[in-house]
Short mmCIF file of C-alpha atoms in Angstrom, two decimals:
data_model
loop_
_atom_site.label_atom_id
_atom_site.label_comp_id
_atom_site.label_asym_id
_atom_site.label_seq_id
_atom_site.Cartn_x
_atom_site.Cartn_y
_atom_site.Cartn_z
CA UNK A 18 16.86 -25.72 71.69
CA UNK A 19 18.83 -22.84 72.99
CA UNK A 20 20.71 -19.77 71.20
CA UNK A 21 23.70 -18.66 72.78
CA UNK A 22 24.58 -15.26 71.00
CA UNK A 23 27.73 -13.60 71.76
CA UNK A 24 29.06 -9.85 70.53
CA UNK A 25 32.70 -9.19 71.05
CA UNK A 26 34.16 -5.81 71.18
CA UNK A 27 37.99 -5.37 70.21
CA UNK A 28 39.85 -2.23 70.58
CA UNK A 29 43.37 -2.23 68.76
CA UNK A 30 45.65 0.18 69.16
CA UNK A 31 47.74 -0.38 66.32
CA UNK A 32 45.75 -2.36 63.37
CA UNK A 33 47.29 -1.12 60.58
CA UNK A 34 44.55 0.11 58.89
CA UNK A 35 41.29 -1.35 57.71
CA UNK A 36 43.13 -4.15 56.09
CA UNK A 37 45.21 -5.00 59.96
CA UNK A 38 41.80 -4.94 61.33
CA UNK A 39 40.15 -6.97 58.54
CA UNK A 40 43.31 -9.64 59.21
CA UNK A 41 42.77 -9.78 63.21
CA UNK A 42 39.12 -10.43 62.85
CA UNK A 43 39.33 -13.18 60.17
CA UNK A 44 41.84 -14.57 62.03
CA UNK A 45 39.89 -14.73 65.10
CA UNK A 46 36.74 -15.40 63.55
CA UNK A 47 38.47 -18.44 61.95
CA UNK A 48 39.05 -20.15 65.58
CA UNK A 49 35.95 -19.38 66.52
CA UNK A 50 34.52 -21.27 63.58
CA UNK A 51 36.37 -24.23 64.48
CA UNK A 52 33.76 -24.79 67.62
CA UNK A 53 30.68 -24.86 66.02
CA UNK A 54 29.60 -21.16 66.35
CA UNK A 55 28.62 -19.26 63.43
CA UNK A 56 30.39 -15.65 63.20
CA UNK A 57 29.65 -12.31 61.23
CA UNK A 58 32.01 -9.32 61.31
CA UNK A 59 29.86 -5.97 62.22
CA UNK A 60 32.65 -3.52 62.28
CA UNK A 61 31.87 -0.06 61.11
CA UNK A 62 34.17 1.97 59.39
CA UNK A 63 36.58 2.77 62.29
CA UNK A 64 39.74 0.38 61.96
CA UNK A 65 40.59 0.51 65.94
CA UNK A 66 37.54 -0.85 66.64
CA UNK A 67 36.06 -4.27 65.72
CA UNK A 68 33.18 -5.73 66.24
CA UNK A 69 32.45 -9.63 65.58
CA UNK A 70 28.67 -11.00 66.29
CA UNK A 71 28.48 -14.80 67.49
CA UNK A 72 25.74 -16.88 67.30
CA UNK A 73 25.09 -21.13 68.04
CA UNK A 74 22.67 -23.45 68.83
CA UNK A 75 22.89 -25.35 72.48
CA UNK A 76 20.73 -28.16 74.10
CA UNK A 77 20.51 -26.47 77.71
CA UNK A 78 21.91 -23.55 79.63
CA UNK A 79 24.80 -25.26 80.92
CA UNK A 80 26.25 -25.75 77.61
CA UNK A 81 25.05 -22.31 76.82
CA UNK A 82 27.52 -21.23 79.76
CA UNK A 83 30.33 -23.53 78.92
CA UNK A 84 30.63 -22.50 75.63
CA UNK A 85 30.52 -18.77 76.28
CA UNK A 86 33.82 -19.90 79.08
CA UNK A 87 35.45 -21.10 76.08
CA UNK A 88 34.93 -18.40 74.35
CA UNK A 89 36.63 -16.36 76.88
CA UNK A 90 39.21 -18.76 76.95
CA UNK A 91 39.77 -18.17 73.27
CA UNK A 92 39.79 -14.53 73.62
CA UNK A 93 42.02 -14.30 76.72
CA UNK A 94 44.59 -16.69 74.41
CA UNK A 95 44.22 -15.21 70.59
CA UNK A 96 42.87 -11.75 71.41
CA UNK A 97 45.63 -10.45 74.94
CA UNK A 98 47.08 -7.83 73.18
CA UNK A 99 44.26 -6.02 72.31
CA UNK A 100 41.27 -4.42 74.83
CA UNK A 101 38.30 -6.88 74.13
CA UNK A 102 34.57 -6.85 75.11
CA UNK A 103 32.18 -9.62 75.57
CA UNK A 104 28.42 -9.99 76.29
CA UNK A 105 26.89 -12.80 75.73
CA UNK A 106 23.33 -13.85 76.44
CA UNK A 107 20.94 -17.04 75.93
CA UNK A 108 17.70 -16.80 73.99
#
């Protein structure tokens, strides 16, 4: 068994406050849910920035890679209008 983790970076440049921010990243967390990865919001106490940590357990590398694709899929789709990050690595 393999652990793809995953941290994703979001710069907004109009969230509205902690509560905006809070809204994006639930909302994004949400579909990220939805394909089997577990998800925990790290943001500090900036609201421009967020900061979502991604973790889920894969049978090989390939489907370590294919699900951090679809996770930039998701991003490029859900997450365009703001300035996004993502590293991901396999443990």
């Amino acid at each position: 068994m393999i652990i793809a983790a995953a941290s994703i970076r979001l710069r907004m440049l109009h969230p509205g406050g902690l509560k905006g921010r809070r809204k994006v990243l639930h909302s994004l967390s949400r579909r990220i849910r939805t394909r089997n990865i577990s998800v925990i919001d790290v943001s500090g106490e900036y609201a421009m920035e967020g900061e979502l940590f991604a973790v889920a357990a894969v049978h090989s590398e390939a489907q370590g890679r294919e699900l951090a694709q679809n996770l930039e899929r998701l991003l490029a789709q859900h997450a365009s209008e703001y300035e996004y990050e993502l590293n991901w690595e396999l443990q």
